[in-house]
PDB file of C-alpha atoms in Angstrom:
ATOM      1  CA  MET L 223     116.757 158.560  94.098  1.00  0.00           C
ATOM      2  CA  GLU L 224     113.983 158.839  96.718  1.00  0.00           C
ATOM      3  CA  SER L 225     110.371 159.095  95.692  1.00  0.00           C
ATOM      4  CA  PRO L 226     108.739 162.465  96.230  1.00  0.00           C
ATOM      5  CA  PRO L 227     106.556 162.517  99.457  1.00  0.00           C
ATOM      6  CA  ALA L 228     102.956 161.123  99.144  1.00  0.00           C
ATOM      7  CA  ALA L 229     100.701 163.910  97.974  1.00  0.00           C
ATOM      8  CA  ASP L 230      97.060 164.376  97.103  1.00  0.00           C
ATOM      9  CA  TRP L 231      97.604 167.194  94.700  1.00  0.00           C
ATOM     10  CA  TYR L 232      98.571 165.232  91.658  1.00  0.00           C
ATOM     11  CA  PRO L 233      97.688 163.967  89.147  1.00  0.00           C
ATOM     12  CA  SER L 234      95.929 167.121  87.999  1.00  0.00           C
ATOM     13  CA  LYS L 235      92.091 167.197  87.486  1.00  0.00           C
ATOM     14  CA  TYR L 236      92.961 168.227  83.868  1.00  0.00           C
ATOM     15  CA  GLY L 237      94.723 164.981  83.326  1.00  0.00           C
ATOM     16  CA  ALA L 238      98.118 163.296  84.155  1.00  0.00           C
ATOM     17  CA  ASN L 239     100.001 164.913  81.223  1.00  0.00           C
ATOM     18  CA  ASP L 240      98.415 168.340  81.515  1.00  0.00           C
ATOM     19  CA  GLU L 241     100.959 171.217  81.352  1.00  0.00           C
ATOM     20  CA  ILE L 242      98.932 174.371  81.310  1.00  0.00           C
ATOM     21  CA  GLY L 243      96.767 174.077  84.484  1.00  0.00           C
ATOM     22  CA  ALA L 244      93.983 176.644  84.934  1.00  0.00           C
ATOM     23  CA  ALA L 245      94.552 177.843  81.442  1.00  0.00           C
ATOM     24  CA  ASN L 246      92.358 174.998  80.342  1.00  0.00           C
ATOM     25  CA  LEU L 247      89.453 177.134  81.583  1.00  0.00           C
ATOM     26  CA  LEU L 248      89.959 179.686  78.820  1.00  0.00           C
ATOM     27  CA  THR L 249      87.254 178.445  76.425  1.00  0.00           C
ATOM     28  CA  PRO L 250      85.914 180.380  73.418  1.00  0.00           C
ATOM     29  CA  GLU L 251      82.807 181.188  75.438  1.00  0.00           C
ATOM     30  CA  VAL L 252      84.903 182.657  78.240  1.00  0.00           C
ATOM     31  CA  VAL L 253      86.703 184.977  75.670  1.00  0.00           C
ATOM     32  CA  LEU L 254      83.462 186.031  73.962  1.00  0.00           C
ATOM     33  CA  ASN L 255      81.761 186.881  77.357  1.00  0.00           C
ATOM     34  CA  ALA L 256      84.825 188.938  78.316  1.00  0.00           C
ATOM     35  CA  ALA L 257      84.830 190.875  75.205  1.00  0.00           C
ATOM     36  CA  LYS L 258      81.358 192.096  76.058  1.00  0.00           C
ATOM     37  CA  LEU L 259      82.917 194.062  78.819  1.00  0.00           C
ATOM     38  CA  VAL L 260      84.509 196.525  76.289  1.00  0.00           C
ATOM     39  CA  LYS L 261      82.314 199.568  76.419  1.00  0.00           C
ATOM     40  CA  THR L 262      84.553 202.624  75.878  1.00  0.00           C
ATOM     41  CA  GLY L 263      87.623 201.226  73.979  1.00  0.00           C
ATOM     42  CA  LYS L 264      90.036 202.677  76.550  1.00  0.00           C
ATOM     43  CA  THR L 265      93.181 200.607  77.032  1.00  0.00           C
ATOM     44  CA  TYR L 266      95.332 200.313  80.140  1.00  0.00           C
ATOM     45  CA  ALA L 267      98.972 199.085  80.166  1.00  0.00           C
ATOM     46  CA  LEU L 268      99.300 197.088  83.378  1.00  0.00           C
ATOM     47  CA  GLY L 269     103.088 196.581  83.263  1.00  0.00           C
ATOM     48  CA  VAL L 270     105.573 198.734  85.134  1.00  0.00           C
ATOM     49  CA  GLU L 271     108.401 200.463  83.515  1.00  0.00           C
ATOM     50  CA  ILE L 272     111.583 198.247  83.748  1.00  0.00           C
ATOM     51  CA  ASN L 273     115.199 199.487  84.237  1.00  0.00           C
ATOM     52  CA  LYS L 274     118.264 198.827  86.270  1.00  0.00           C
ATOM     53  CA  ASP L 275     116.931 200.815  89.154  1.00  0.00           C
ATOM     54  CA  LEU L 276     113.686 198.716  89.500  1.00  0.00           C
ATOM     55  CA  PRO L 277     113.895 196.863  92.876  1.00  0.00           C
ATOM     56  CA  ALA L 278     113.701 193.214  92.291  1.00  0.00           C
ATOM     57  CA  PHE L 279     113.526 189.923  94.327  1.00  0.00           C
ATOM     58  CA  ARG L 280     116.773 188.873  96.010  1.00  0.00           C
ATOM     59  CA  HIS L 281     119.418 188.094  93.259  1.00  0.00           C
ATOM     60  CA  ARG L 282     117.515 189.400  90.268  1.00  0.00           C
ATOM     61  CA  SER L 283     118.633 192.209  88.132  1.00  0.00           C
ATOM     62  CA  PHE L 284     118.075 194.005  84.852  1.00  0.00           C
ATOM     63  CA  LYS L 285     120.618 195.582  82.413  1.00  0.00           C
ATOM     64  CA  LEU L 286     119.945 197.006  79.012  1.00  0.00           C
ATOM     65  CA  TYR L 287     122.800 198.115  76.547  1.00  0.00           C
ATOM     66  CA  ASN L 288     122.369 199.882  73.302  1.00  0.00           C
ATOM     67  CA  VAL L 289     124.706 198.582  70.607  1.00  0.00           C
ATOM     68  CA  GLN L 290     125.308 200.015  67.110  1.00  0.00           C
ATOM     69  CA  PRO L 291     127.106 197.281  65.282  1.00  0.00           C
ATOM     70  CA  GLY L 292     129.391 198.352  62.534  1.00  0.00           C
ATOM     71  CA  GLU L 293     128.821 202.120  63.373  1.00  0.00           C
ATOM     72  CA  GLN L 294     131.828 202.770  65.537  1.00  0.00           C
ATOM     73  CA  ALA L 295     133.632 205.991  65.056  1.00  0.00           C
ATOM     74  CA  GLY L 296     130.524 207.356  63.246  1.00  0.00           C
ATOM     75  CA  LEU L 297     130.686 204.845  60.366  1.00  0.00           C
ATOM     76  CA  THR L 298     127.348 204.209  58.230  1.00  0.00           C
ATOM     77  CA  LEU L 299     126.207 201.296  56.065  1.00  0.00           C
ATOM     78  CA  GLY L 300     125.817 201.676  52.373  1.00  0.00           C
ATOM     79  CA  PRO L 301     125.531 204.805  50.054  1.00  0.00           C
ATOM     80  CA  ASN L 302     122.380 205.876  51.816  1.00  0.00           C
ATOM     81  CA  GLN L 303     124.294 206.024  55.288  1.00  0.00           C
ATOM     82  CA  PHE L 304     121.998 203.607  57.085  1.00  0.00           C
ATOM     83  CA  THR L 305     122.311 203.484  60.790  1.00  0.00           C
ATOM     84  CA  PHE L 306     120.406 201.524  63.426  1.00  0.00           C
ATOM     85  CA  ASN L 307     120.147 200.890  67.203  1.00  0.00           C
ATOM     86  CA  ASP L 308     120.090 197.444  68.781  1.00  0.00           C
ATOM     87  CA  GLU L 309     119.679 196.541  72.495  1.00  0.00           C
ATOM     88  CA  LEU L 310     121.158 193.723  74.374  1.00  0.00           C
ATOM     89  CA  VAL L 311     119.233 192.892  77.565  1.00  0.00           C
ATOM     90  CA  ILE L 312     120.951 190.797  80.424  1.00  0.00           C
ATOM     91  CA  ALA L 313     118.308 190.195  82.916  1.00  0.00           C
ATOM     92  CA  TRP L 314     116.387 187.710  85.067  1.00  0.00           C
ATOM     93  CA  THR L 315     113.039 186.887  83.592  1.00  0.00           C
ATOM     94  CA  GLY L 316     111.421 187.667  87.030  1.00  0.00           C
ATOM     95  CA  VAL L 317     112.105 191.299  87.068  1.00  0.00           C
ATOM     96  CA  GLY L 318     109.122 193.763  86.766  1.00  0.00           C
ATOM     97  CA  THR L 319     105.555 192.802  85.947  1.00  0.00           C
ATOM     98  CA  GLN L 320     105.690 189.168  85.399  1.00  0.00           C
ATOM     99  CA  LEU L 321     103.702 186.027  84.670  1.00  0.00           C
ATOM    100  CA  ASN L 322     104.786 183.125  87.035  1.00  0.00           C
ATOM    101  CA  GLY L 323     103.861 179.813  85.380  1.00  0.00           C
ATOM    102  CA  ILE L 324     102.959 176.684  87.087  1.00  0.00           C
ATOM    103  CA  GLY L 325     106.478 175.247  86.685  1.00  0.00           C
ATOM    104  CA  HIS L 326     107.998 178.133  88.791  1.00  0.00           C
ATOM    105  CA  ILE L 327     107.181 176.953  92.319  1.00  0.00           C
ATOM    106  CA  GLY L 328     107.560 173.499  93.677  1.00  0.00           C
ATOM    107  CA  ILE L 329     107.142 171.428  96.898  1.00  0.00           C
ATOM    108  CA  ASP L 330     110.347 169.512  97.763  1.00  0.00           C
ATOM    109  CA  ASN L 331     111.425 169.609  94.082  1.00  0.00           C
ATOM    110  CA  VAL L 332     108.105 168.371  92.856  1.00  0.00           C
ATOM    111  CA  TYR L 333     106.070 170.792  90.571  1.00  0.00           C
ATOM    112  CA  TYR L 334     102.613 170.968  89.097  1.00  0.00           C
ATOM    113  CA  ASN L 335     101.216 167.532  88.207  1.00  0.00           C
ATOM    114  CA  GLY L 336     103.829 165.552  89.877  1.00  0.00           C
ATOM    115  CA  ASN L 337     106.657 166.733  87.625  1.00  0.00           C
ATOM    116  CA  ARG L 338     109.884 165.998  89.510  1.00  0.00           C
ATOM    117  CA  ALA L 339     112.896 168.594  89.105  1.00  0.00           C
ATOM    118  CA  GLU L 340     115.197 165.646  88.263  1.00  0.00           C
ATOM    119  CA  ASP L 341     113.027 164.762  85.337  1.00  0.00           C
ATOM    120  CA  ILE L 342     112.225 168.226  83.782  1.00  0.00           C
ATOM    121  CA  VAL L 343     114.781 170.846  84.927  1.00  0.00           C
ATOM    122  CA  THR L 344     117.824 171.472  82.724  1.00  0.00           C
ATOM    123  CA  MET L 345     120.265 174.434  82.560  1.00  0.00           C
ATOM    124  CA  GLU L 346     118.463 175.591  79.436  1.00  0.00           C
ATOM    125  CA  GLY L 347     114.919 175.528  80.901  1.00  0.00           C
ATOM    126  CA  VAL L 348     112.397 173.043  81.803  1.00  0.00           C
ATOM    127  CA  LYS L 349     111.468 170.272  79.591  1.00  0.00           C
ATOM    128  CA  ARG L 350     107.808 170.354  80.768  1.00  0.00           C
ATOM    129  CA  LEU L 351     105.592 173.116  82.080  1.00  0.00           C
ATOM    130  CA  GLY L 352     107.328 175.806  80.077  1.00  0.00           C
ATOM    131  CA  LEU L 353     105.299 179.081  79.505  1.00  0.00           C
ATOM    132  CA  GLU L 354     105.705 178.709  75.753  1.00  0.00           C
ATOM    133  CA  LYS L 355     102.865 176.013  76.021  1.00  0.00           C
ATOM    134  CA  VAL L 356     100.401 178.398  77.582  1.00  0.00           C
ATOM    135  CA  PRO L 357      97.773 179.986  75.403  1.00  0.00           C
ATOM    136  CA  PRO L 358      97.182 183.713  75.443  1.00  0.00           C
ATOM    137  CA  LEU L 359      95.282 184.758  78.624  1.00  0.00           C
ATOM    138  CA  VAL L 360      92.338 186.576  77.136  1.00  0.00           C
ATOM    139  CA  THR L 361      89.437 186.647  79.647  1.00  0.00           C
ATOM    140  CA  ARG L 362      87.525 188.774  82.162  1.00  0.00           C
ATOM    141  CA  GLY L 363      89.714 190.762  84.535  1.00  0.00           C
ATOM    142  CA  VAL L 364      88.622 192.137  87.849  1.00  0.00           C
ATOM    143  CA  VAL L 365      90.559 194.461  90.206  1.00  0.00           C
ATOM    144  CA  LEU L 366      89.973 194.740  93.981  1.00  0.00           C
ATOM    145  CA  ASP L 367      90.773 197.976  95.577  1.00  0.00           C
ATOM    146  CA  MET L 368      92.198 197.082  98.935  1.00  0.00           C
ATOM    147  CA  THR L 369      93.355 200.617  99.615  1.00  0.00           C
ATOM    148  CA  ALA L 370      89.795 201.831  99.871  1.00  0.00           C
ATOM    149  CA  HIS L 371      88.800 198.720 101.922  1.00  0.00           C
ATOM    150  CA  TYR L 372      91.496 199.500 104.397  1.00  0.00           C
ATOM    151  CA  GLY L 373      91.291 203.219 104.149  1.00  0.00           C
ATOM    152  CA  GLN L 374      95.031 203.531 103.584  1.00  0.00           C
ATOM    153  CA  ALA L 375      96.987 204.771 100.407  1.00  0.00           C
ATOM    154  CA  ILE L 376      99.504 201.935 101.041  1.00  0.00           C
ATOM    155  CA  VAL L 377      98.196 198.847 102.849  1.00  0.00           C
ATOM    156  CA  PRO L 378     100.861 197.880 105.408  1.00  0.00           C
ATOM    157  CA  GLU L 379     103.085 194.927 104.998  1.00  0.00           C
ATOM    158  CA  GLY L 380     102.069 191.639 106.593  1.00  0.00           C
ATOM    159  CA  THR L 381      98.319 192.479 106.168  1.00  0.00           C
ATOM    160  CA  VAL L 382      96.607 189.268 105.325  1.00  0.00           C
ATOM    161  CA  PHE L 383      93.507 189.525 103.016  1.00  0.00           C
ATOM    162  CA  THR L 384      90.792 187.144 104.259  1.00  0.00           C
ATOM    163  CA  VAL L 385      87.726 185.738 102.418  1.00  0.00           C
ATOM    164  CA  ALA L 386      85.598 188.315 104.400  1.00  0.00           C
ATOM    165  CA  ASP L 387      87.642 191.189 103.003  1.00  0.00           C
ATOM    166  CA  ILE L 388      87.446 189.912  99.398  1.00  0.00           C
ATOM    167  CA  GLU L 389      83.676 189.595  99.753  1.00  0.00           C
ATOM    168  CA  ALA L 390      83.283 193.043 101.326  1.00  0.00           C
ATOM    169  CA  VAL L 391      85.113 194.582  98.440  1.00  0.00           C
ATOM    170  CA  LEU L 392      83.320 192.604  95.838  1.00  0.00           C
ATOM    171  CA  GLN L 393      79.891 193.905  97.347  1.00  0.00           C
ATOM    172  CA  LYS L 394      81.097 197.335  97.514  1.00  0.00           C
ATOM    173  CA  GLN L 395      82.264 197.345  93.962  1.00  0.00           C
ATOM    174  CA  GLY L 396      79.146 195.556  92.747  1.00  0.00           C
ATOM    175  CA  ILE L 397      80.958 192.649  90.973  1.00  0.00           C
ATOM    176  CA  GLY L 398      81.601 188.939  91.406  1.00  0.00           C
ATOM    177  CA  ILE L 399      84.226 186.305  90.524  1.00  0.00           C
ATOM    178  CA  GLY L 400      83.607 183.720  87.917  1.00  0.00           C
ATOM    179  CA  LYS L 401      85.134 180.802  86.235  1.00  0.00           C
ATOM    180  CA  GLY L 402      88.097 181.785  84.041  1.00  0.00           C
ATOM    181  CA  ASP L 403      88.594 185.198  85.591  1.00  0.00           C
ATOM    182  CA  VAL L 404      91.983 187.000  86.436  1.00  0.00           C
ATOM    183  CA  VAL L 405      91.709 188.632  89.777  1.00  0.00           C
ATOM    184  CA  LEU L 406      93.974 191.539  90.720  1.00  0.00           C
ATOM    185  CA  PHE L 407      94.579 193.375  93.979  1.00  0.00           C
ATOM    186  CA  ASN L 408      95.482 196.962  94.322  1.00  0.00           C
ATOM    187  CA  THR L 409      97.353 197.618  97.531  1.00  0.00           C
ATOM    188  CA  GLY L 410      99.348 200.844  96.767  1.00  0.00           C
ATOM    189  CA  TRP L 411     102.606 198.945  97.202  1.00  0.00           C
ATOM    190  CA  LEU L 412     104.012 200.374  93.889  1.00  0.00           C
ATOM    191  CA  GLU L 413     104.134 203.805  95.482  1.00  0.00           C
ATOM    192  CA  LEU L 414     107.113 202.786  97.426  1.00  0.00           C
ATOM    193  CA  ILE L 415     109.251 202.119  94.301  1.00  0.00           C
ATOM    194  CA  GLY L 416     111.954 204.765  94.131  1.00  0.00           C
ATOM    195  CA  LYS L 417     110.903 206.155  97.489  1.00  0.00           C
ATOM    196  CA  ASP L 418     111.586 203.306  99.818  1.00  0.00           C
ATOM    197  CA  ASN L 419     112.931 200.290  97.912  1.00  0.00           C
ATOM    198  CA  ALA L 420     114.242 198.632 101.092  1.00  0.00           C
ATOM    199  CA  ARG L 421     110.634 198.593 102.490  1.00  0.00           C
ATOM    200  CA  PHE L 422     109.259 197.565  99.269  1.00  0.00           C
ATOM    201  CA  LEU L 423     111.305 194.346  99.047  1.00  0.00           C
ATOM    202  CA  ALA L 424     111.177 193.635 102.795  1.00  0.00           C
ATOM    203  CA  GLY L 425     107.513 192.701 102.994  1.00  0.00           C
ATOM    204  CA  GLU L 426     104.101 193.250 101.502  1.00  0.00           C
ATOM    205  CA  PRO L 427     100.321 192.974 102.080  1.00  0.00           C
ATOM    206  CA  GLY L 428      98.574 190.059 100.294  1.00  0.00           C
ATOM    207  CA  ILE L 429      96.228 187.101 100.290  1.00  0.00           C
ATOM    208  CA  GLY L 430      96.503 184.313 102.774  1.00  0.00           C
ATOM    209  CA  LEU L 431      95.930 180.467 102.207  1.00  0.00           C
ATOM    210  CA  GLU L 432      92.134 180.738 102.936  1.00  0.00           C
ATOM    211  CA  ALA L 433      91.632 183.559 100.437  1.00  0.00           C
ATOM    212  CA  ALA L 434      93.816 181.822  97.793  1.00  0.00           C
ATOM    213  CA  GLN L 435      91.667 178.643  98.199  1.00  0.00           C
ATOM    214  CA  TYR L 436      88.527 180.729  98.014  1.00  0.00           C
ATOM    215  CA  LEU L 437      89.652 182.121  94.653  1.00  0.00           C
ATOM    216  CA  ILE L 438      90.931 178.757  93.339  1.00  0.00           C
ATOM    217  CA  ASP L 439      87.512 177.091  94.176  1.00  0.00           C
ATOM    218  CA  ARG L 440      85.858 179.733  92.057  1.00  0.00           C
ATOM    219  CA  GLY L 441      87.914 178.638  89.027  1.00  0.00           C
ATOM    220  CA  VAL L 442      90.121 181.582  88.576  1.00  0.00           C
ATOM    221  CA  VAL L 443      92.874 181.344  85.849  1.00  0.00           C
ATOM    222  CA  ALA L 444      95.280 183.716  87.614  1.00  0.00           C
ATOM    223  CA  ILE L 445      95.707 185.882  90.794  1.00  0.00           C
ATOM    224  CA  GLY L 446      97.795 188.854  90.822  1.00  0.00           C
ATOM    225  CA  GLY L 447      98.542 192.152  92.289  1.00  0.00           C
ATOM    226  CA  ASP L 448     100.843 195.127  92.633  1.00  0.00           C
ATOM    227  CA  THR L 449     103.264 193.450  94.962  1.00  0.00           C
ATOM    228  CA  TRP L 450     106.225 191.292  94.094  1.00  0.00           C
ATOM    229  CA  ALA L 451     105.091 187.977  95.495  1.00  0.00           C
ATOM    230  CA  LEU L 452     101.269 188.429  95.770  1.00  0.00           C
ATOM    231  CA  GLU L 453     100.823 186.813  99.250  1.00  0.00           C
ATOM    232  CA  ALA L 454     101.390 188.637 102.602  1.00  0.00           C
ATOM    233  CA  VAL L 455     104.907 188.980 103.767  1.00  0.00           C
ATOM    234  CA  PRO L 456     105.671 188.230 106.619  1.00  0.00           C
ATOM    235  CA  GLY L 457     103.059 185.597 106.815  1.00  0.00           C
ATOM    236  CA  SER L 458     101.319 184.010 109.699  1.00  0.00           C
ATOM    237  CA  ASP L 459     104.015 181.436 110.305  1.00  0.00           C
ATOM    238  CA  ASP L 460     107.477 180.567 109.084  1.00  0.00           C
ATOM    239  CA  ALA L 461     106.416 178.868 105.755  1.00  0.00           C
ATOM    240  CA  VAL L 462     108.095 180.205 102.779  1.00  0.00           C
ATOM    241  CA  PHE L 463     105.453 181.551 100.174  1.00  0.00           C
ATOM    242  CA  PRO L 464     102.927 178.842 100.905  1.00  0.00           C
ATOM    243  CA  VAL L 465     100.249 180.668  98.880  1.00  0.00           C
ATOM    244  CA  ASN L 466     102.401 180.319  95.800  1.00  0.00           C
ATOM    245  CA  GLN L 467     102.849 176.701  96.408  1.00  0.00           C
ATOM    246  CA  LEU L 468      99.141 176.279  96.727  1.00  0.00           C
ATOM    247  CA  MET L 469      98.288 178.219  93.505  1.00  0.00           C
ATOM    248  CA  LEU L 470     101.069 177.058  91.231  1.00  0.00           C
ATOM    249  CA  ALA L 471     102.196 173.594  92.305  1.00  0.00           C
ATOM    250  CA  LYS L 472      99.054 172.299  93.719  1.00  0.00           C
ATOM    251  CA  SER L 473      96.321 174.052  91.757  1.00  0.00           C
ATOM    252  CA  GLY L 474      97.798 175.166  88.301  1.00  0.00           C
ATOM    253  CA  VAL L 475      96.670 178.708  88.885  1.00  0.00           C
ATOM    254  CA  TYR L 476      98.896 181.395  87.599  1.00  0.00           C
ATOM    255  CA  ASN L 477     100.413 184.325  89.452  1.00  0.00           C
ATOM    256  CA  LEU L 478     100.720 187.863  88.010  1.00  0.00           C
ATOM    257  CA  GLU L 479     103.111 190.247  89.957  1.00  0.00           C
ATOM    258  CA  LEU L 480     103.874 194.019  90.018  1.00  0.00           C
ATOM    259  CA  ILE L 481     100.596 194.535  88.161  1.00  0.00           C
ATOM    260  CA  ASP L 482      99.976 198.422  87.831  1.00  0.00           C
ATOM    261  CA  SER L 483      96.238 198.841  88.427  1.00  0.00           C
ATOM    262  CA  ARG L 484      96.381 202.578  89.637  1.00  0.00           C
ATOM    263  CA  ALA L 485      94.810 203.935  86.460  1.00  0.00           C
ATOM    264  CA  LEU L 486      92.055 201.252  86.625  1.00  0.00           C
ATOM    265  CA  ILE L 487      91.410 202.382  90.250  1.00  0.00           C
ATOM    266  CA  ARG L 488      91.398 206.057  89.432  1.00  0.00           C
ATOM    267  CA  ASP L 489      88.693 205.464  86.669  1.00  0.00           C
ATOM    268  CA  ARG L 490      86.753 203.013  88.765  1.00  0.00           C
ATOM    269  CA  VAL L 491      86.982 200.324  86.290  1.00  0.00           C
ATOM    270  CA  TRP L 492      86.496 197.091  88.306  1.00  0.00           C
ATOM    271  CA  GLU L 493      85.975 194.699  85.477  1.00  0.00           C
ATOM    272  CA  PHE L 494      87.389 194.575  82.071  1.00  0.00           C
ATOM    273  CA  LEU L 495      88.757 192.467  79.231  1.00  0.00           C
ATOM    274  CA  PHE L 496      92.225 191.284  80.166  1.00  0.00           C
ATOM    275  CA  VAL L 497      94.683 190.454  77.381  1.00  0.00           C
ATOM    276  CA  LEU L 498      98.112 188.929  77.699  1.00  0.00           C
ATOM    277  CA  GLY L 499     100.178 187.180  74.969  1.00  0.00           C
ATOM    278  CA  GLN L 500     103.414 186.294  76.860  1.00  0.00           C
ATOM    279  CA  PRO L 501     106.830 186.002  75.227  1.00  0.00           C
ATOM    280  CA  ARG L 502     107.316 182.299  74.061  1.00  0.00           C
ATOM    281  CA  TYR L 503     110.717 181.606  75.624  1.00  0.00           C
ATOM    282  CA  THR L 504     111.006 177.904  75.399  1.00  0.00           C
ATOM    283  CA  GLY L 505     111.530 176.373  78.818  1.00  0.00           C
ATOM    284  CA  THR L 506     110.923 179.413  81.048  1.00  0.00           C
ATOM    285  CA  THR L 507     108.769 179.259  84.086  1.00  0.00           C
ATOM    286  CA  GLN L 508     108.273 183.080  84.426  1.00  0.00           C
ATOM    287  CA  VAL L 509     108.533 185.966  82.032  1.00  0.00           C
ATOM    288  CA  THR L 510     108.282 189.733  81.967  1.00  0.00           C
ATOM    289  CA  VAL L 511     104.961 190.863  80.547  1.00  0.00           C
ATOM    290  CA  ASN L 512     102.760 193.979  79.844  1.00  0.00           C
ATOM    291  CA  PRO L 513      99.255 192.828  80.257  1.00  0.00           C
ATOM    292  CA  VAL L 514      96.508 195.117  78.758  1.00  0.00           C
ATOM    293  CA  ALA L 515      93.110 195.928  80.338  1.00  0.00           C
ATOM    294  CA  ILE L 516      90.519 197.051  77.811  1.00  0.00           C
ATOM    295  CA  HIS L 517      87.280 198.666  79.107  1.00  0.00           C
TER     296      HIS L 517
END
């Protein structure tokens, strides 16, 4: 078996055996400072509603079935006529609002911290870099309203957010970006769901490599938005999701997709306590989530 290509992106700065990347930045101090952002007690669900009609990337799908075991033909259980509903879900873990872990995206079959696919990937999940190892993401969240920046309800596909764009929005909203933050982008892209699913999946606005590196250099834990891949599609060249490679494989920074930030924007809540406790599916590299913003 050939060795992976020479690279300068591993071992990780968090150590050669690290499996959680930028989540190492989530110290008790970061959590305590983020908790101080709670002023009104209002909560915001950041996950989208998920069903079979939700557009999803390429091969992915979601099916939910209600089952009533032992209740066929109106049967009940026990003298008290006990009945219940159970649900069976057959779905890809990358449908809807999702947390993409650092084992999700690779470069020539090499993943975060130099982990080779041949060593960690099995049919039943990854042996390293699984999301079950990642602590709850509890930290300061910020949302950048790119719709206001561009003056458009839906920012056009292929629009690449630059460092200058980010800094202009930060200045307008009167906020900054600090170590351990989760940074979210509001682009209006969710407005296409159910109205133009084909356009929704064909492209999207998002950050470019320069902006991604800018955020990584500031020590963010995760970057996310209301699009399905976070970065601009189509990009500036033929590279396939290079921003995701930079974030996840090279830098250990997590990706949050299909984040519904519309209510935050309506209320002009630019910074908040971000709380996410993801399902702990052993060996998964991505999972459906419903993060919560608390203001």
